[in-house]
Amino acid sequence: MLIINCPYCGPRDQSEFSNGGEAHVKRPDGSKEIGDREWGEYVFIRANPKGLFYERWVHTHGCRKWFNCVRDTSTDEILVTYKLDEKKPNLNNFKSVVKTPSGEPEVGSGNFTVEK
Amino acid sequence: MKSINLKENQFIQFHQKISFKFDGVKYFGYKGDTIASALLRNNINLVGRSFKYHRPRGIYTCGIEEPNALVQIISEYSEPNTRATIKKIYEGMEIESQNRWPSLENDFGSINNLFSPIFTAGFYYKTFMGPHKKFWKNLYEPLIRRAAGLGKPPKDFKGISNHIHHNVDVTIIGGGLNGLLAAKSFINSNYDVLLIEFEEQLGGIINNSNKISLIDNKEPKDWLKETIQEIEESKNVKILKNTLVTTYNYINHLIAIEDRFVGYKPIEGKVNSTLHKIRTGHTILCNGHIERFLSFQNNDLPGIMLSSSFEKYMCRYGLAPSKEPVIFSNNSNSNSLVYSLIKAGLKPKAYVDSRSGEEIEPNLFDLIRKNDVPLYTNSQIKGAFGNKKIEKILVEDSSGALNEIKCDCLCLSGGINPDVHLFTQSKGLLDWDEKDLTYKPSKPFQPTITLGSASGQFNFDNLNSDVNEKLKTFKVKKLDVKLELNTNTKYNIEKLWEVSPQKKSLWAKSFIDLQNDVTTKDIRQAITEGFDRIEHLKRYTTNSMGTDQGKISSINALGIVSDLLDKKVNEVGTTIYRPPYAPLSFSAIAGRNCYEFYDPERKSPIHSWHLKNGAIFEDVGQWKRPWYFQINKDESMHDAVQRESINVRENAGILDGSTLGKIEIKGEDALEFMNLIYTNSFTKMKQGSARYALMLGEDGMVKDDGIICKISDQHFIATTTTGGAATVLGCMEEYAQTEWPNLKVFMNSITEQYATFNISGPKTREIMKKAFPNINFSNEEFPFMTFQFHEFNGIPIRILRASFTGELGYEIYIPSNSAPKIWDNIQSVGKEFGLAPYGTEAMHLLRAEKGYIIVGQDTDGSITPIDLGLSWMIGKSKKDFLGKRSLTRSDTIREDRKQLVGIIPSNKADKLEEGQHIILDKEIKSPVPMLGHITSCYYSSTLGHDFALAVIKNGHSMIGTKAYASTSSMSTTGVDIVKPVFYDEDNKRLVS
Ligand SMILES: [Zn+2]
């Protein structure tokens, strides 16, 4: 469970929010010709990294505003939240974050608590 | 086992007798007793039967780590698997032992013990996989289901739990010596601190043992009293007692459960537990250590107990479970038990230590010699024997000779482990300590600090410096506490996991997991069969998979495995300890989110009228909607639905449509926004007109439909399906904020602000005229798909001429508060025209006759508007709208997509069934190529036969052909594929 810092309301319980998937995915301009591949990637393809991830959230049971954040998918920690019209932060600013907890393998989820 | 009460004890009120029942027999204990201590006082030690073999089991420990003494509390909603070692008794408590039949003394299932060769490691897997499938189903499974298991699940769910949230800087888990010292440092600092103790009293080892003689030159209990008072008086430290932290999540989020009725019967209807959800900056783990047992033949006999548990019964409960126990140890932790026994005027029957004489601490040696306790050094207990209780043990002494010792109690100590469960839940790393032979916390993953024995500090030498050093990041007081000990020793242990048996027998077993009945032989067998990875081995043998998670035995298993594999324990690794630390009841997790609060019910403003008029309700999302109205108790659903639908076709019906989603859209750019959200174009639409509209997902599939009323280019009101209201509003808000933030548009839900009545049928106009005499309902003044605002008796109303039944119809929108009045008025003026209410089922039938779809019934997220034959609704000239580009994807323009068609049985008397397949062949010969399926199906009194809507491959071009529908009795019915409209195809009635 997380405390999420809504850029409009401040820190609130995770249960007030809904996740909206990857952030900064641009919707192709409908007034122009859009290729099958470009459109298909917009509709169906999203990144799913283990580690730092730009993500959209909405304060559903609050101000109902959408905002962006950087979340570490391996620890669930939300490192920063920012408004939609703000520039996305550089992921290199968050280098100190552990990529995988407790020496788990980088890919997949492990049961290893013991460092090899 | 003959126990004796010790004089005077600060925690037990010997003057206050309490009576309770165990397996129907009445016993007495004292205020402050747990079930276990009270039973031991009554010399009862057989308290349960084991999981698989139904072996007699007794009380093994004095705390939460208990593997055996699990009981069912009959007087408390029949709560099963309660640990007798922590649950306090109260007057009138009723307790039953578990997993025995017909009685604890004479248990039929104990015959399993003799069948034990078939119950070995991997038994369940092997039997499942084996060639004797019928054997499993008919013989093994019923037998095992009856025989294996713990308590019985309670019939009712009655416990009430509250949830409380905390947000603190520091949480100290464990109110023992180190927890108190940590809390003491934080007194009157600028930190919000929570101190959580599982037991009723703070103090831990100070209360539970005689290890410490003086603290700051005071009696430990006096020091304790002063310290607790200081903490209680501080402004910033809050103490939670009777509270167990069960879960340590990411981001320092803790879950703890507080028992609100310790030593009292929970009052029905009162909150009996509180679930604390704690968010904390730092967590300080002071949750101490757990003693482990040793494996030897019959190490599960009642009368065998951990040595520190025996000492805890003496110190905490004023009770020596036996007057002369034998002690068997491989370490120095049991020294204080010898001291406590002698201090109480008792004497061990023998002291058996696997260590050599030189390794045994000199002061223990002196104590034993001075009191003439028979001492066996370099010795091991080969086995314990007795009928339902320990009667004798076999000791192999340093010369290899066997000595038989008669005894009624054996105290075991196989060493101690830091209680690392919470630390590993937090994803902290463990490291094997080769000297102390245990896993100790090394690298924390979160802001976690471990103190005292929880961190693996088994000696008291560095008490002050350890606390001061680890708390130095905080601005807190430095500690300087002086400690003196009764048994002044450093922790010392010799490796011993298992004593090999003297001779093998079928009955004699050496257990490694008491709760799950796993033997050391099972571990060997699993390794022989190739399960040498510790996580595999755990699952194959079920070792440490009981409700106790192998608290007293899982490290022993790792030791045995590492010896067998000839690896270091660190290389073998450890299995993960998972939350919860101890079982958490479902009622605690559910909190108040149960019964009527589980999922809120939404009711229309007319709900009470429906109740009075025979409505049978159906759930639509959270809404209660009238399904149909029963005119008398004997009317069947079929009859009611047919009556209601015919009445709409012949006279008029009224439907409470208040649950329909209603969204108001306003703003300078509202028109452009609506054009982007819906498939339709609203640009050329006249003010005051309405339009049936579709909303797609970006994948081009139909997500919702509704009627859009255009008040002006800057103001629209949209209706949505009952279930889709929140999603549609959410989708509009999302796109307005994320994709088109330049558009000036606002939207708001007005679903609950307005009631909606749908009136339809040939006589509707007459009824409306009479109900609203000032309004002109003629075709010229009020054409189909237009709406008007009016005032009626001072109530602002909006009337929309639209229909979902195919008849002439109007929808009236009324502020919810005024709705019942107008509803009643329409009912009374409509009576002479035969107006009757109809429910959702008749509505479904009527709309299906007309071929109108229901999103979510006739569509399933894989259907495009083109598949539905609704291409006319797509604003093709529009540059963009949700999902537009997807309508020309290679997949959506495929020819063999499933498309909406109508189905009627070729022989009109035949029945159709919803969900059945449409196939081409009369004969069902597998594999059967399936064209699609029936999405809606009804009997229509108007048509006089069954009819259906279906989605089938290439359906539009199959109209006019014949096919077959499968039936639930595995046969087929010949059907005609027709256009999906069965009634008034030219819309004559709609615009009449
Ligand atoms: Zn907010």
mmCIF file of C-alpha atoms in Angstrom, chain A:
data_model
loop_
_atom_site.group_PDB
_atom_site.id
_atom_site.type_symbol
_atom_site.label_atom_id
_atom_site.label_comp_id
_atom_site.label_asym_id
_atom_site.label_seq_id
_atom_site.Cartn_x
_atom_site.Cartn_y
_atom_site.Cartn_z
ATOM 1 C CA MET A 1 0.000 0.000 0.000
ATOM 2 C CA LEU A 2 1.250 3.391 -0.958
ATOM 3 C CA ILE A 3 0.792 6.982 -0.035
ATOM 4 C CA ILE A 4 0.482 8.831 -3.313
ATOM 5 C CA ASN A 5 1.154 12.518 -3.517
ATOM 6 C CA CYS A 6 -1.598 13.982 -5.710
ATOM 7 C CA PRO A 7 -0.122 17.128 -7.292
ATOM 8 C CA TYR A 8 -3.450 18.863 -6.580
ATOM 9 C CA CYS A 9 -4.519 17.496 -3.175
ATOM 10 C CA GLY A 10 -1.317 16.308 -1.512
ATOM 11 C CA PRO A 11 -0.493 12.888 -0.005
ATOM 12 C CA ARG A 12 -3.441 10.506 0.051
ATOM 13 C CA ASP A 13 -4.047 6.800 0.516
ATOM 14 C CA GLN A 14 -3.539 4.566 -2.498
ATOM 15 C CA SER A 15 -7.138 3.365 -2.294
ATOM 16 C CA GLU A 16 -8.284 6.790 -3.556
ATOM 17 C CA PHE A 17 -6.395 6.380 -6.842
ATOM 18 C CA SER A 18 -6.621 4.325 -10.007
ATOM 19 C CA ASN A 19 -3.760 3.345 -12.223
ATOM 20 C CA GLY A 20 -3.878 4.432 -15.866
ATOM 21 C CA GLY A 21 -0.929 2.565 -17.368
ATOM 22 C CA GLU A 22 2.099 3.936 -19.141
ATOM 23 C CA ALA A 23 2.434 7.723 -19.357
ATOM 24 C CA HIS A 24 3.654 9.892 -22.221
ATOM 25 C CA VAL A 25 2.107 7.662 -24.879
ATOM 26 C CA LYS A 26 1.020 10.068 -27.566
ATOM 27 C CA ARG A 27 -2.307 9.511 -29.337
ATOM 28 C CA PRO A 28 -1.726 9.767 -33.100
ATOM 29 C CA ASP A 29 -3.337 12.817 -34.698
ATOM 30 C CA GLY A 30 -6.590 11.617 -36.236
ATOM 31 C CA SER A 31 -6.634 14.321 -38.877
ATOM 32 C CA LYS A 32 -3.571 12.775 -40.531
ATOM 33 C CA GLU A 33 -3.008 9.446 -42.266
ATOM 34 C CA ILE A 34 -2.093 6.861 -39.612
ATOM 35 C CA GLY A 35 -0.433 3.585 -40.577
ATOM 36 C CA ASP A 36 -1.730 0.251 -39.230
ATOM 37 C CA ARG A 37 1.483 -0.320 -37.277
ATOM 38 C CA GLU A 38 1.573 3.144 -35.716
ATOM 39 C CA TRP A 39 -2.065 2.931 -34.659
ATOM 40 C CA GLY A 40 -1.731 -0.663 -33.479
ATOM 41 C CA GLU A 41 1.192 0.269 -31.282
ATOM 42 C CA TYR A 42 -0.726 3.152 -29.765
ATOM 43 C CA VAL A 43 -3.780 1.002 -29.016
ATOM 44 C CA PHE A 44 -2.209 -2.257 -27.922
ATOM 45 C CA ILE A 45 1.471 -1.916 -27.023
ATOM 46 C CA ARG A 46 2.668 -0.683 -23.657
ATOM 47 C CA ALA A 47 6.042 -1.008 -21.946
ATOM 48 C CA ASN A 48 6.264 -3.231 -18.851
ATOM 49 C CA PRO A 49 9.702 -2.723 -17.370
ATOM 50 C CA LYS A 50 11.022 -3.942 -14.055
ATOM 51 C CA GLY A 51 12.313 -0.777 -12.479
ATOM 52 C CA LEU A 52 11.604 2.882 -13.176
ATOM 53 C CA PHE A 53 8.467 3.562 -15.156
ATOM 54 C CA TYR A 54 6.538 6.691 -16.206
ATOM 55 C CA GLU A 55 2.985 6.031 -15.238
ATOM 56 C CA ARG A 56 -0.421 7.725 -15.279
ATOM 57 C CA TRP A 57 -2.684 7.774 -12.233
ATOM 58 C CA VAL A 58 -6.010 9.421 -11.545
ATOM 59 C CA HIS A 59 -7.306 10.630 -8.197
ATOM 60 C CA THR A 60 -10.625 8.813 -8.687
ATOM 61 C CA HIS A 61 -12.042 9.266 -5.193
ATOM 62 C CA GLY A 62 -10.649 12.760 -4.821
ATOM 63 C CA CYS A 63 -10.170 15.590 -7.278
ATOM 64 C CA ARG A 64 -10.541 13.233 -10.284
ATOM 65 C CA LYS A 65 -7.473 14.782 -11.884
ATOM 66 C CA TRP A 66 -5.076 12.766 -13.988
ATOM 67 C CA PHE A 67 -1.365 13.149 -13.314
ATOM 68 C CA ASN A 68 1.905 11.420 -14.096
ATOM 69 C CA CYS A 69 4.464 9.801 -11.856
ATOM 70 C CA VAL A 70 7.672 7.802 -11.843
ATOM 71 C CA ARG A 71 7.143 4.454 -10.125
ATOM 72 C CA ASP A 72 9.677 1.751 -9.427
ATOM 73 C CA THR A 73 7.795 -1.364 -10.484
ATOM 74 C CA SER A 74 10.148 -3.612 -8.531
ATOM 75 C CA THR A 75 9.503 -1.893 -5.203
ATOM 76 C CA ASP A 76 6.179 -0.173 -5.941
ATOM 77 C CA GLU A 77 7.664 3.045 -4.666
ATOM 78 C CA ILE A 78 6.341 6.202 -6.323
ATOM 79 C CA LEU A 79 9.339 8.498 -6.585
ATOM 80 C CA VAL A 80 7.746 11.642 -7.947
ATOM 81 C CA THR A 81 4.339 12.804 -9.143
ATOM 82 C CA TYR A 82 3.827 15.702 -11.530
ATOM 83 C CA LYS A 83 1.047 17.409 -13.451
ATOM 84 C CA LEU A 84 0.251 16.434 -17.023
ATOM 85 C CA ASP A 85 1.615 19.663 -18.452
ATOM 86 C CA GLU A 86 4.899 19.404 -16.541
ATOM 87 C CA LYS A 87 8.053 18.109 -18.206
ATOM 88 C CA LYS A 88 8.823 14.477 -17.506
ATOM 89 C CA PRO A 89 11.688 14.081 -15.047
ATOM 90 C CA ASN A 90 14.937 12.488 -16.135
ATOM 91 C CA LEU A 91 15.093 8.893 -14.880
ATOM 92 C CA ASN A 92 18.802 9.318 -14.204
ATOM 93 C CA ASN A 93 17.804 11.489 -11.247
ATOM 94 C CA PHE A 94 16.637 8.348 -9.487
ATOM 95 C CA LYS A 95 19.768 6.256 -9.879
ATOM 96 C CA SER A 96 20.063 5.369 -6.199
ATOM 97 C CA VAL A 97 16.972 3.203 -6.328
ATOM 98 C CA VAL A 98 17.554 -0.538 -6.032
ATOM 99 C CA LYS A 99 16.481 -2.250 -9.245
ATOM 100 C CA THR A 100 15.498 -5.534 -7.669
ATOM 101 C CA PRO A 101 14.849 -6.238 -4.031
ATOM 102 C CA SER A 102 16.931 -8.693 -2.093
ATOM 103 C CA GLY A 103 19.089 -9.903 -4.940
ATOM 104 C CA GLU A 104 16.235 -11.317 -6.974
ATOM 105 C CA PRO A 105 17.038 -12.055 -10.581
ATOM 106 C CA GLU A 106 16.565 -9.012 -12.856
ATOM 107 C CA VAL A 107 13.875 -10.739 -14.871
ATOM 108 C CA GLY A 108 10.864 -12.449 -13.390
ATOM 109 C CA SER A 109 10.066 -12.748 -9.725
ATOM 110 C CA GLY A 110 12.322 -14.772 -7.519
ATOM 111 C CA ASN A 111 11.968 -16.291 -4.134
ATOM 112 C CA PHE A 112 15.542 -15.687 -3.177
ATOM 113 C CA THR A 113 16.210 -13.708 -0.060
ATOM 114 C CA VAL A 114 19.763 -14.911 0.124
ATOM 115 C CA GLU A 115 22.417 -13.151 -1.920
ATOM 116 C CA LYS A 116 24.353 -15.619 -4.011
#
